[in-house]
Amino acid sequence: EAGGAALGRAADKLFSLSGLFAVRKPKGPTSAAVLNLLKERLLAEAGVQTNGNKRNQVLKIGHGGTLDSAATGVLVVGIGKGTKMLGTMLAGSKKYTAIGMLGKATDTLDATGKVTEEKPYDQVTKGDLENVLRKFTGDIMQVPPLYSALKKDGERLSTLMKRGEAVEAKPARPVRVYSLSLQQFQPPLFTLDVECGGGFYVRSLVNDIGKELSTCATVQELTRTKQGPFTLEEHALQEDKWTIDEIARSLEHCTALLLGEPARKKLKTEHPGETAVIC
């Protein structure tokens, strides 16, 4: 009896959760797989039976911007009514730390792909790299990667590519880079800190930097350190904290966070007329 009552309370608490919180995405799984794991954990903790595909109607949960499988870091999650706020997260600013490698290009523009080109890079100096970064700061045009979550006829480009179908490059589109700095230069590796707006691909940036330096470059490691007001250090729940109580606690902090000035300012510059999100 007591066990059943406790589970009932856990389920009630789970289904009353509403708002945005952040988890730390590990390297390897897709963002969707991370979300499914989170969902399974929570439903199991609440003792909710998930028969087949009913699961999706049971618990409303979504994420605010795909991270590549090979990438790690902040993944913003919406639960309950919070799923309606995820659009704001997609549009808002994000920060990344990326380790690039000079002299190699791959089809996926990261370390998971097949090497498509190798070029000498020993002529590249730290000064060259810093100069090139200036060209990629501010409002720029960017061609998104072929291996991406962008869709053609309702299917992801990455899915079509893996199937061996011919995929045409999407046209260049305007993206915004708030800041871009070189943290480390140990050829062939270089480390960048990037703060950018919605729709920006760090893989494309690193690939473009390589071309601009008359060599080639690919992303070795990518970490999202911040999304909107959520930072990796302060807000992203590690996997051992994917529990109903921890998430409830996280959601409480969320209101103050999302009403914080910086997030609102950023969003205003990008989308005039957009109001601040309230958890």
PDB file of C-alpha atoms in Angstrom:
ATOM      1  CA  GLU A   1       0.000   0.000   0.000  1.00  0.00           C
ATOM      2  CA  ALA A   2       2.550   2.540   1.186  1.00  0.00           C
ATOM      3  CA  GLY A   3       4.764   1.837  -1.838  1.00  0.00           C
ATOM      4  CA  GLY A   4       1.839   2.370  -4.170  1.00  0.00           C
ATOM      5  CA  ALA A   5       0.926   5.655  -2.504  1.00  0.00           C
ATOM      6  CA  ALA A   6       4.513   6.877  -2.758  1.00  0.00           C
ATOM      7  CA  LEU A   7       4.610   5.986  -6.448  1.00  0.00           C
ATOM      8  CA  GLY A   8       1.299   7.746  -6.948  1.00  0.00           C
ATOM      9  CA  ARG A   9       2.767  10.874  -5.357  1.00  0.00           C
ATOM     10  CA  ALA A  10       5.880  10.606  -7.529  1.00  0.00           C
ATOM     11  CA  ALA A  11       3.724  10.301 -10.646  1.00  0.00           C
ATOM     12  CA  ASP A  12       1.595  13.299  -9.583  1.00  0.00           C
ATOM     13  CA  LYS A  13       4.735  15.327  -8.997  1.00  0.00           C
ATOM     14  CA  LEU A  14       6.204  14.278 -12.347  1.00  0.00           C
ATOM     15  CA  PHE A  15       3.096  15.267 -14.298  1.00  0.00           C
ATOM     16  CA  SER A  16       2.862  18.606 -12.494  1.00  0.00           C
ATOM     17  CA  LEU A  17       6.403  19.602 -13.561  1.00  0.00           C
ATOM     18  CA  SER A  18       6.361  22.507 -15.965  1.00  0.00           C
ATOM     19  CA  GLY A  19       9.013  24.802 -17.386  1.00  0.00           C
ATOM     20  CA  LEU A  20      12.561  24.709 -18.713  1.00  0.00           C
ATOM     21  CA  PHE A  21      15.687  23.126 -17.257  1.00  0.00           C
ATOM     22  CA  ALA A  22      19.030  21.973 -18.654  1.00  0.00           C
ATOM     23  CA  VAL A  23      20.813  18.631 -18.752  1.00  0.00           C
ATOM     24  CA  ARG A  24      24.391  17.796 -19.663  1.00  0.00           C
ATOM     25  CA  LYS A  25      24.412  15.826 -22.900  1.00  0.00           C
ATOM     26  CA  PRO A  26      27.168  13.208 -22.946  1.00  0.00           C
ATOM     27  CA  LYS A  27      29.268  12.476 -26.032  1.00  0.00           C
ATOM     28  CA  GLY A  28      27.895   9.705 -28.265  1.00  0.00           C
ATOM     29  CA  PRO A  29      24.106   9.585 -28.244  1.00  0.00           C
ATOM     30  CA  THR A  30      21.920  11.895 -30.328  1.00  0.00           C
ATOM     31  CA  SER A  31      19.993  14.661 -28.571  1.00  0.00           C
ATOM     32  CA  ALA A  32      16.779  12.698 -29.208  1.00  0.00           C
ATOM     33  CA  ALA A  33      18.254   9.578 -27.584  1.00  0.00           C
ATOM     34  CA  VAL A  34      19.270  11.613 -24.524  1.00  0.00           C
ATOM     35  CA  LEU A  35      15.713  12.926 -24.268  1.00  0.00           C
ATOM     36  CA  ASN A  36      14.264   9.409 -24.532  1.00  0.00           C
ATOM     37  CA  LEU A  37      16.591   8.155 -21.815  1.00  0.00           C
ATOM     38  CA  LEU A  38      15.593  11.051 -19.555  1.00  0.00           C
ATOM     39  CA  LYS A  39      11.922  10.319 -20.202  1.00  0.00           C
ATOM     40  CA  GLU A  40      12.338   6.607 -19.458  1.00  0.00           C
ATOM     41  CA  ARG A  41      14.173   7.353 -16.216  1.00  0.00           C
ATOM     42  CA  LEU A  42      11.471   9.709 -14.995  1.00  0.00           C
ATOM     43  CA  LEU A  43       8.581   7.423 -15.928  1.00  0.00           C
ATOM     44  CA  ALA A  44      10.324   4.450 -14.294  1.00  0.00           C
ATOM     45  CA  GLU A  45      10.905   6.463 -11.111  1.00  0.00           C
ATOM     46  CA  ALA A  46       7.219   7.411 -11.057  1.00  0.00           C
ATOM     47  CA  GLY A  47       6.246   3.784 -11.688  1.00  0.00           C
ATOM     48  CA  VAL A  48       4.327   4.696 -14.848  1.00  0.00           C
ATOM     49  CA  GLN A  49       3.819   1.782 -17.220  1.00  0.00           C
ATOM     50  CA  THR A  50       4.880   2.620 -20.746  1.00  0.00           C
ATOM     51  CA  ASN A  51       3.281   0.222 -23.168  1.00  0.00           C
ATOM     52  CA  GLY A  52       4.593   0.681 -26.660  1.00  0.00           C
ATOM     53  CA  ASN A  53       4.145   4.103 -28.185  1.00  0.00           C
ATOM     54  CA  LYS A  54       1.675   5.470 -25.623  1.00  0.00           C
ATOM     55  CA  ARG A  55       4.729   6.889 -23.889  1.00  0.00           C
ATOM     56  CA  ASN A  56       4.722  10.038 -25.998  1.00  0.00           C
ATOM     57  CA  GLN A  57       1.235  11.092 -24.935  1.00  0.00           C
ATOM     58  CA  VAL A  58       2.081  10.329 -21.336  1.00  0.00           C
ATOM     59  CA  LEU A  59       4.787  12.907 -20.648  1.00  0.00           C
ATOM     60  CA  LYS A  60       5.307  16.097 -22.625  1.00  0.00           C
ATOM     61  CA  ILE A  61       9.010  16.731 -23.023  1.00  0.00           C
ATOM     62  CA  GLY A  62      11.157  18.317 -25.736  1.00  0.00           C
ATOM     63  CA  HIS A  63      14.552  19.949 -26.249  1.00  0.00           C
ATOM     64  CA  GLY A  64      15.510  23.438 -27.362  1.00  0.00           C
ATOM     65  CA  GLY A  65      18.163  22.791 -29.990  1.00  0.00           C
ATOM     66  CA  THR A  66      19.942  19.701 -31.278  1.00  0.00           C
ATOM     67  CA  LEU A  67      23.547  19.023 -30.301  1.00  0.00           C
ATOM     68  CA  ASP A  68      25.517  16.742 -32.664  1.00  0.00           C
ATOM     69  CA  SER A  69      26.045  13.168 -31.419  1.00  0.00           C
ATOM     70  CA  ALA A  70      29.775  13.817 -31.004  1.00  0.00           C
ATOM     71  CA  ALA A  71      29.130  17.045 -29.090  1.00  0.00           C
ATOM     72  CA  THR A  72      28.590  17.448 -25.368  1.00  0.00           C
ATOM     73  CA  GLY A  73      27.207  20.169 -23.102  1.00  0.00           C
ATOM     74  CA  VAL A  74      24.039  22.093 -22.325  1.00  0.00           C
ATOM     75  CA  LEU A  75      20.797  20.683 -23.707  1.00  0.00           C
ATOM     76  CA  VAL A  76      17.772  22.753 -22.675  1.00  0.00           C
ATOM     77  CA  VAL A  77      14.718  20.625 -21.938  1.00  0.00           C
ATOM     78  CA  GLY A  78      11.090  21.731 -21.778  1.00  0.00           C
ATOM     79  CA  ILE A  79       8.632  19.724 -19.714  1.00  0.00           C
ATOM     80  CA  GLY A  80       4.851  20.156 -19.512  1.00  0.00           C
ATOM     81  CA  LYS A  81       3.873  23.662 -20.624  1.00  0.00           C
ATOM     82  CA  GLY A  82       7.587  24.418 -20.876  1.00  0.00           C
ATOM     83  CA  THR A  83       7.636  22.654 -24.255  1.00  0.00           C
ATOM     84  CA  LYS A  84       5.882  25.732 -25.684  1.00  0.00           C
ATOM     85  CA  MET A  85       8.855  27.902 -24.675  1.00  0.00           C
ATOM     86  CA  LEU A  86      11.494  25.937 -26.541  1.00  0.00           C
ATOM     87  CA  GLY A  87      11.194  28.128 -29.643  1.00  0.00           C
ATOM     88  CA  THR A  88      12.701  31.017 -27.724  1.00  0.00           C
ATOM     89  CA  MET A  89      15.681  28.825 -26.844  1.00  0.00           C
ATOM     90  CA  LEU A  90      16.270  27.934 -30.494  1.00  0.00           C
ATOM     91  CA  ALA A  91      16.429  31.620 -31.383  1.00  0.00           C
ATOM     92  CA  GLY A  92      18.473  32.774 -28.383  1.00  0.00           C
ATOM     93  CA  SER A  93      22.223  32.999 -27.971  1.00  0.00           C
ATOM     94  CA  LYS A  94      24.510  30.032 -27.338  1.00  0.00           C
ATOM     95  CA  LYS A  95      28.153  29.640 -26.353  1.00  0.00           C
ATOM     96  CA  TYR A  96      30.494  26.887 -27.517  1.00  0.00           C
ATOM     97  CA  THR A  97      34.060  25.807 -26.976  1.00  0.00           C
ATOM     98  CA  ALA A  98      35.402  23.998 -30.029  1.00  0.00           C
ATOM     99  CA  ILE A  99      38.692  22.262 -30.687  1.00  0.00           C
ATOM    100  CA  GLY A 100      39.528  22.391 -34.385  1.00  0.00           C
ATOM    101  CA  MET A 101      42.191  20.479 -36.274  1.00  0.00           C
ATOM    102  CA  LEU A 102      44.082  22.001 -39.192  1.00  0.00           C
ATOM    103  CA  GLY A 103      45.140  20.002 -42.253  1.00  0.00           C
ATOM    104  CA  LYS A 104      42.183  17.607 -42.443  1.00  0.00           C
ATOM    105  CA  ALA A 105      38.659  17.840 -43.786  1.00  0.00           C
ATOM    106  CA  THR A 106      35.888  15.243 -43.319  1.00  0.00           C
ATOM    107  CA  ASP A 107      32.482  14.743 -44.917  1.00  0.00           C
ATOM    108  CA  THR A 108      30.655  15.423 -41.633  1.00  0.00           C
ATOM    109  CA  LEU A 109      32.945  18.380 -40.761  1.00  0.00           C
ATOM    110  CA  ASP A 110      33.812  16.660 -37.459  1.00  0.00           C
ATOM    111  CA  ALA A 111      35.887  13.751 -36.154  1.00  0.00           C
ATOM    112  CA  THR A 112      33.114  11.184 -36.799  1.00  0.00           C
ATOM    113  CA  GLY A 113      33.342  11.500 -40.591  1.00  0.00           C
ATOM    114  CA  LYS A 114      35.478  10.130 -43.410  1.00  0.00           C
ATOM    115  CA  VAL A 115      38.572  12.156 -44.274  1.00  0.00           C
ATOM    116  CA  THR A 116      37.940  13.829 -47.646  1.00  0.00           C
ATOM    117  CA  GLU A 117      41.019  16.038 -47.908  1.00  0.00           C
ATOM    118  CA  GLU A 118      44.440  16.563 -46.330  1.00  0.00           C
ATOM    119  CA  LYS A 119      46.546  19.686 -46.794  1.00  0.00           C
ATOM    120  CA  PRO A 120      49.715  21.127 -45.259  1.00  0.00           C
ATOM    121  CA  TYR A 121      49.087  23.598 -42.440  1.00  0.00           C
ATOM    122  CA  ASP A 122      52.578  24.412 -41.110  1.00  0.00           C
ATOM    123  CA  GLN A 123      52.452  27.841 -42.794  1.00  0.00           C
ATOM    124  CA  VAL A 124      49.551  28.918 -40.537  1.00  0.00           C
ATOM    125  CA  THR A 125      50.577  31.187 -37.651  1.00  0.00           C
ATOM    126  CA  LYS A 126      48.633  32.194 -34.567  1.00  0.00           C
ATOM    127  CA  GLY A 127      48.385  35.694 -36.044  1.00  0.00           C
ATOM    128  CA  ASP A 128      46.874  34.340 -39.282  1.00  0.00           C
ATOM    129  CA  LEU A 129      44.215  32.518 -37.331  1.00  0.00           C
ATOM    130  CA  GLU A 130      43.367  35.553 -35.192  1.00  0.00           C
ATOM    131  CA  ASN A 131      43.061  37.744 -38.288  1.00  0.00           C
ATOM    132  CA  VAL A 132      40.725  35.287 -39.964  1.00  0.00           C
ATOM    133  CA  LEU A 133      38.456  35.161 -36.902  1.00  0.00           C
ATOM    134  CA  ARG A 134      37.633  38.843 -37.421  1.00  0.00           C
ATOM    135  CA  LYS A 135      36.055  37.977 -40.767  1.00  0.00           C
ATOM    136  CA  PHE A 136      33.698  35.561 -39.034  1.00  0.00           C
ATOM    137  CA  THR A 137      32.501  37.947 -36.310  1.00  0.00           C
ATOM    138  CA  GLY A 138      29.244  39.913 -36.525  1.00  0.00           C
ATOM    139  CA  ASP A 139      26.482  39.244 -39.069  1.00  0.00           C
ATOM    140  CA  ILE A 140      27.828  36.742 -41.582  1.00  0.00           C
ATOM    141  CA  MET A 141      26.519  34.335 -44.219  1.00  0.00           C
ATOM    142  CA  GLN A 142      26.963  30.631 -43.557  1.00  0.00           C
ATOM    143  CA  VAL A 143      26.261  27.460 -45.528  1.00  0.00           C
ATOM    144  CA  PRO A 144      24.943  24.787 -43.132  1.00  0.00           C
ATOM    145  CA  PRO A 145      26.590  21.324 -43.185  1.00  0.00           C
ATOM    146  CA  LEU A 146      25.175  18.550 -45.380  1.00  0.00           C
ATOM    147  CA  TYR A 147      25.235  16.234 -42.379  1.00  0.00           C
ATOM    148  CA  SER A 148      22.755  18.153 -40.234  1.00  0.00           C
ATOM    149  CA  ALA A 149      19.331  18.045 -38.634  1.00  0.00           C
ATOM    150  CA  LEU A 150      17.989  20.381 -41.334  1.00  0.00           C
ATOM    151  CA  LYS A 151      15.261  18.792 -43.434  1.00  0.00           C
ATOM    152  CA  LYS A 152      14.455  18.223 -47.084  1.00  0.00           C
ATOM    153  CA  ASP A 153      10.950  16.926 -47.870  1.00  0.00           C
ATOM    154  CA  GLY A 154      10.487  16.162 -44.179  1.00  0.00           C
ATOM    155  CA  GLU A 155      13.634  14.038 -43.835  1.00  0.00           C
ATOM    156  CA  ARG A 156      16.850  15.055 -42.116  1.00  0.00           C
ATOM    157  CA  LEU A 157      19.751  15.775 -44.440  1.00  0.00           C
ATOM    158  CA  SER A 158      21.987  13.518 -42.320  1.00  0.00           C
ATOM    159  CA  THR A 159      19.555  10.598 -42.812  1.00  0.00           C
ATOM    160  CA  LEU A 160      19.486  11.140 -46.586  1.00  0.00           C
ATOM    161  CA  MET A 161      23.298  11.424 -46.713  1.00  0.00           C
ATOM    162  CA  LYS A 162      23.760   8.184 -44.776  1.00  0.00           C
ATOM    163  CA  ARG A 163      21.432   6.472 -47.216  1.00  0.00           C
ATOM    164  CA  GLY A 164      23.707   7.619 -50.021  1.00  0.00           C
ATOM    165  CA  GLU A 165      21.173   9.939 -51.647  1.00  0.00           C
ATOM    166  CA  ALA A 166      22.439  13.013 -53.447  1.00  0.00           C
ATOM    167  CA  VAL A 167      21.786  16.041 -51.274  1.00  0.00           C
ATOM    168  CA  GLU A 168      22.191  19.577 -52.548  1.00  0.00           C
ATOM    169  CA  ALA A 169      23.835  22.087 -50.271  1.00  0.00           C
ATOM    170  CA  LYS A 170      21.405  24.470 -48.636  1.00  0.00           C
ATOM    171  CA  PRO A 171      21.947  28.100 -49.629  1.00  0.00           C
ATOM    172  CA  ALA A 172      24.024  30.341 -47.368  1.00  0.00           C
ATOM    173  CA  ARG A 173      21.912  32.046 -44.713  1.00  0.00           C
ATOM    174  CA  PRO A 174      22.504  34.952 -42.357  1.00  0.00           C
ATOM    175  CA  VAL A 175      23.757  34.044 -38.876  1.00  0.00           C
ATOM    176  CA  ARG A 176      25.062  36.162 -36.038  1.00  0.00           C
ATOM    177  CA  VAL A 177      28.352  35.779 -34.187  1.00  0.00           C
ATOM    178  CA  TYR A 178      28.475  37.905 -31.028  1.00  0.00           C
ATOM    179  CA  SER A 179      32.051  36.983 -30.183  1.00  0.00           C
ATOM    180  CA  LEU A 180      34.774  34.672 -31.432  1.00  0.00           C
ATOM    181  CA  SER A 181      38.168  34.249 -29.781  1.00  0.00           C
ATOM    182  CA  LEU A 182      41.194  31.979 -29.997  1.00  0.00           C
ATOM    183  CA  GLN A 183      41.916  30.327 -26.652  1.00  0.00           C
ATOM    184  CA  GLN A 184      44.790  28.050 -27.617  1.00  0.00           C
ATOM    185  CA  PHE A 185      46.969  27.374 -30.638  1.00  0.00           C
ATOM    186  CA  GLN A 186      49.035  24.185 -30.689  1.00  0.00           C
ATOM    187  CA  PRO A 187      49.182  23.192 -34.350  1.00  0.00           C
ATOM    188  CA  PRO A 188      47.407  21.280 -35.722  1.00  0.00           C
ATOM    189  CA  LEU A 189      44.944  21.944 -32.869  1.00  0.00           C
ATOM    190  CA  PHE A 190      43.292  25.247 -32.026  1.00  0.00           C
ATOM    191  CA  THR A 191      40.611  26.059 -29.457  1.00  0.00           C
ATOM    192  CA  LEU A 192      37.872  28.619 -30.075  1.00  0.00           C
ATOM    193  CA  ASP A 193      35.235  30.207 -27.865  1.00  0.00           C
ATOM    194  CA  VAL A 194      32.158  31.200 -29.866  1.00  0.00           C
ATOM    195  CA  GLU A 195      28.993  33.028 -28.872  1.00  0.00           C
ATOM    196  CA  CYS A 196      26.395  32.932 -31.614  1.00  0.00           C
ATOM    197  CA  GLY A 197      22.703  33.281 -32.398  1.00  0.00           C
ATOM    198  CA  GLY A 198      20.187  30.688 -33.621  1.00  0.00           C
ATOM    199  CA  GLY A 199      20.817  28.450 -36.638  1.00  0.00           C
ATOM    200  CA  PHE A 200      24.612  28.701 -36.373  1.00  0.00           C
ATOM    201  CA  TYR A 201      26.845  25.686 -37.042  1.00  0.00           C
ATOM    202  CA  VAL A 202      30.264  25.588 -35.377  1.00  0.00           C
ATOM    203  CA  ARG A 203      31.263  22.755 -37.758  1.00  0.00           C
ATOM    204  CA  SER A 204      30.683  25.041 -40.751  1.00  0.00           C
ATOM    205  CA  LEU A 205      32.630  27.828 -39.045  1.00  0.00           C
ATOM    206  CA  VAL A 206      35.702  25.625 -38.482  1.00  0.00           C
ATOM    207  CA  ASN A 207      35.490  24.280 -42.039  1.00  0.00           C
ATOM    208  CA  ASP A 208      35.276  27.844 -43.421  1.00  0.00           C
ATOM    209  CA  ILE A 209      38.216  28.993 -41.261  1.00  0.00           C
ATOM    210  CA  GLY A 210      40.328  26.174 -42.751  1.00  0.00           C
ATOM    211  CA  LYS A 211      39.484  27.260 -46.301  1.00  0.00           C
ATOM    212  CA  GLU A 212      40.176  30.895 -45.484  1.00  0.00           C
ATOM    213  CA  LEU A 213      43.668  29.867 -44.266  1.00  0.00           C
ATOM    214  CA  SER A 214      44.314  28.015 -47.570  1.00  0.00           C
ATOM    215  CA  THR A 215      44.290  24.659 -45.807  1.00  0.00           C
ATOM    216  CA  CYS A 216      41.390  22.701 -44.322  1.00  0.00           C
ATOM    217  CA  ALA A 217      40.042  22.147 -40.817  1.00  0.00           C
ATOM    218  CA  THR A 218      37.546  20.000 -38.966  1.00  0.00           C
ATOM    219  CA  VAL A 219      35.985  19.972 -35.484  1.00  0.00           C
ATOM    220  CA  GLN A 220      37.619  17.500 -33.098  1.00  0.00           C
ATOM    221  CA  GLU A 221      35.570  18.304 -30.015  1.00  0.00           C
ATOM    222  CA  LEU A 222      32.570  20.503 -29.402  1.00  0.00           C
ATOM    223  CA  THR A 223      31.016  21.566 -26.105  1.00  0.00           C
ATOM    224  CA  ARG A 224      28.014  23.852 -25.670  1.00  0.00           C
ATOM    225  CA  THR A 225      28.840  25.818 -22.534  1.00  0.00           C
ATOM    226  CA  LYS A 226      25.747  28.026 -22.465  1.00  0.00           C
ATOM    227  CA  GLN A 227      22.314  28.238 -24.027  1.00  0.00           C
ATOM    228  CA  GLY A 228      20.185  31.280 -23.254  1.00  0.00           C
ATOM    229  CA  PRO A 229      20.697  31.792 -19.524  1.00  0.00           C
ATOM    230  CA  PHE A 230      21.592  28.142 -18.815  1.00  0.00           C
ATOM    231  CA  THR A 231      25.294  27.432 -18.261  1.00  0.00           C
ATOM    232  CA  LEU A 232      27.019  24.064 -18.256  1.00  0.00           C
ATOM    233  CA  GLU A 233      28.724  24.648 -14.913  1.00  0.00           C
ATOM    234  CA  GLU A 234      25.782  25.985 -12.956  1.00  0.00           C
ATOM    235  CA  HIS A 235      22.600  24.569 -14.434  1.00  0.00           C
ATOM    236  CA  ALA A 236      23.132  21.435 -16.519  1.00  0.00           C
ATOM    237  CA  LEU A 237      22.062  18.341 -14.598  1.00  0.00           C
ATOM    238  CA  GLN A 238      24.495  15.408 -14.801  1.00  0.00           C
ATOM    239  CA  GLU A 239      22.958  12.026 -15.509  1.00  0.00           C
ATOM    240  CA  ASP A 240      22.893  10.988 -11.832  1.00  0.00           C
ATOM    241  CA  LYS A 241      20.613  13.975 -11.144  1.00  0.00           C
ATOM    242  CA  TRP A 242      17.930  13.010 -13.671  1.00  0.00           C
ATOM    243  CA  THR A 243      15.339  12.518 -10.942  1.00  0.00           C
ATOM    244  CA  ILE A 244      11.929  14.045 -10.338  1.00  0.00           C
ATOM    245  CA  ASP A 245      13.090  15.944  -7.233  1.00  0.00           C
ATOM    246  CA  GLU A 246      16.269  17.324  -8.817  1.00  0.00           C
ATOM    247  CA  ILE A 247      14.342  18.509 -11.865  1.00  0.00           C
ATOM    248  CA  ALA A 248      11.646  20.085  -9.674  1.00  0.00           C
ATOM    249  CA  ARG A 249      14.424  21.955  -7.849  1.00  0.00           C
ATOM    250  CA  SER A 250      15.959  23.024 -11.143  1.00  0.00           C
ATOM    251  CA  LEU A 251      12.636  24.332 -12.439  1.00  0.00           C
ATOM    252  CA  GLU A 252      12.276  26.544  -9.365  1.00  0.00           C
ATOM    253  CA  HIS A 253      15.538  28.334 -10.206  1.00  0.00           C
ATOM    254  CA  CYS A 254      14.373  28.684 -13.746  1.00  0.00           C
ATOM    255  CA  THR A 255      11.913  31.553 -13.377  1.00  0.00           C
ATOM    256  CA  ALA A 256      14.524  33.920 -11.955  1.00  0.00           C
ATOM    257  CA  LEU A 257      16.998  32.805 -14.615  1.00  0.00           C
ATOM    258  CA  LEU A 258      14.709  33.360 -17.560  1.00  0.00           C
ATOM    259  CA  LEU A 259      13.681  36.781 -16.335  1.00  0.00           C
ATOM    260  CA  GLY A 260      17.334  37.748 -15.967  1.00  0.00           C
ATOM    261  CA  GLU A 261      18.361  40.836 -17.908  1.00  0.00           C
ATOM    262  CA  PRO A 262      21.060  39.377 -20.186  1.00  0.00           C
ATOM    263  CA  ALA A 263      18.788  36.780 -21.746  1.00  0.00           C
ATOM    264  CA  ARG A 264      16.112  39.373 -22.388  1.00  0.00           C
ATOM    265  CA  LYS A 265      18.548  41.847 -23.937  1.00  0.00           C
ATOM    266  CA  LYS A 266      19.989  39.222 -26.236  1.00  0.00           C
ATOM    267  CA  LEU A 267      16.579  38.113 -27.405  1.00  0.00           C
ATOM    268  CA  LYS A 268      15.438  41.678 -28.001  1.00  0.00           C
ATOM    269  CA  THR A 269      18.332  42.358 -30.345  1.00  0.00           C
ATOM    270  CA  GLU A 270      17.527  39.240 -32.294  1.00  0.00           C
ATOM    271  CA  HIS A 271      13.773  39.253 -32.333  1.00  0.00           C
ATOM    272  CA  PRO A 272      12.241  42.648 -31.761  1.00  0.00           C
ATOM    273  CA  GLY A 273       8.877  42.365 -30.108  1.00  0.00           C
ATOM    274  CA  GLU A 274       9.576  39.029 -28.480  1.00  0.00           C
ATOM    275  CA  THR A 275       8.695  39.003 -24.826  1.00  0.00           C
ATOM    276  CA  ALA A 276      10.754  37.422 -22.085  1.00  0.00           C
ATOM    277  CA  VAL A 277       9.868  33.849 -21.315  1.00  0.00           C
ATOM    278  CA  ILE A 278       8.428  33.044 -17.923  1.00  0.00           C
ATOM    279  CA  CYS A 279       8.787  29.605 -16.495  1.00  0.00           C
TER     280      CYS A 279
END
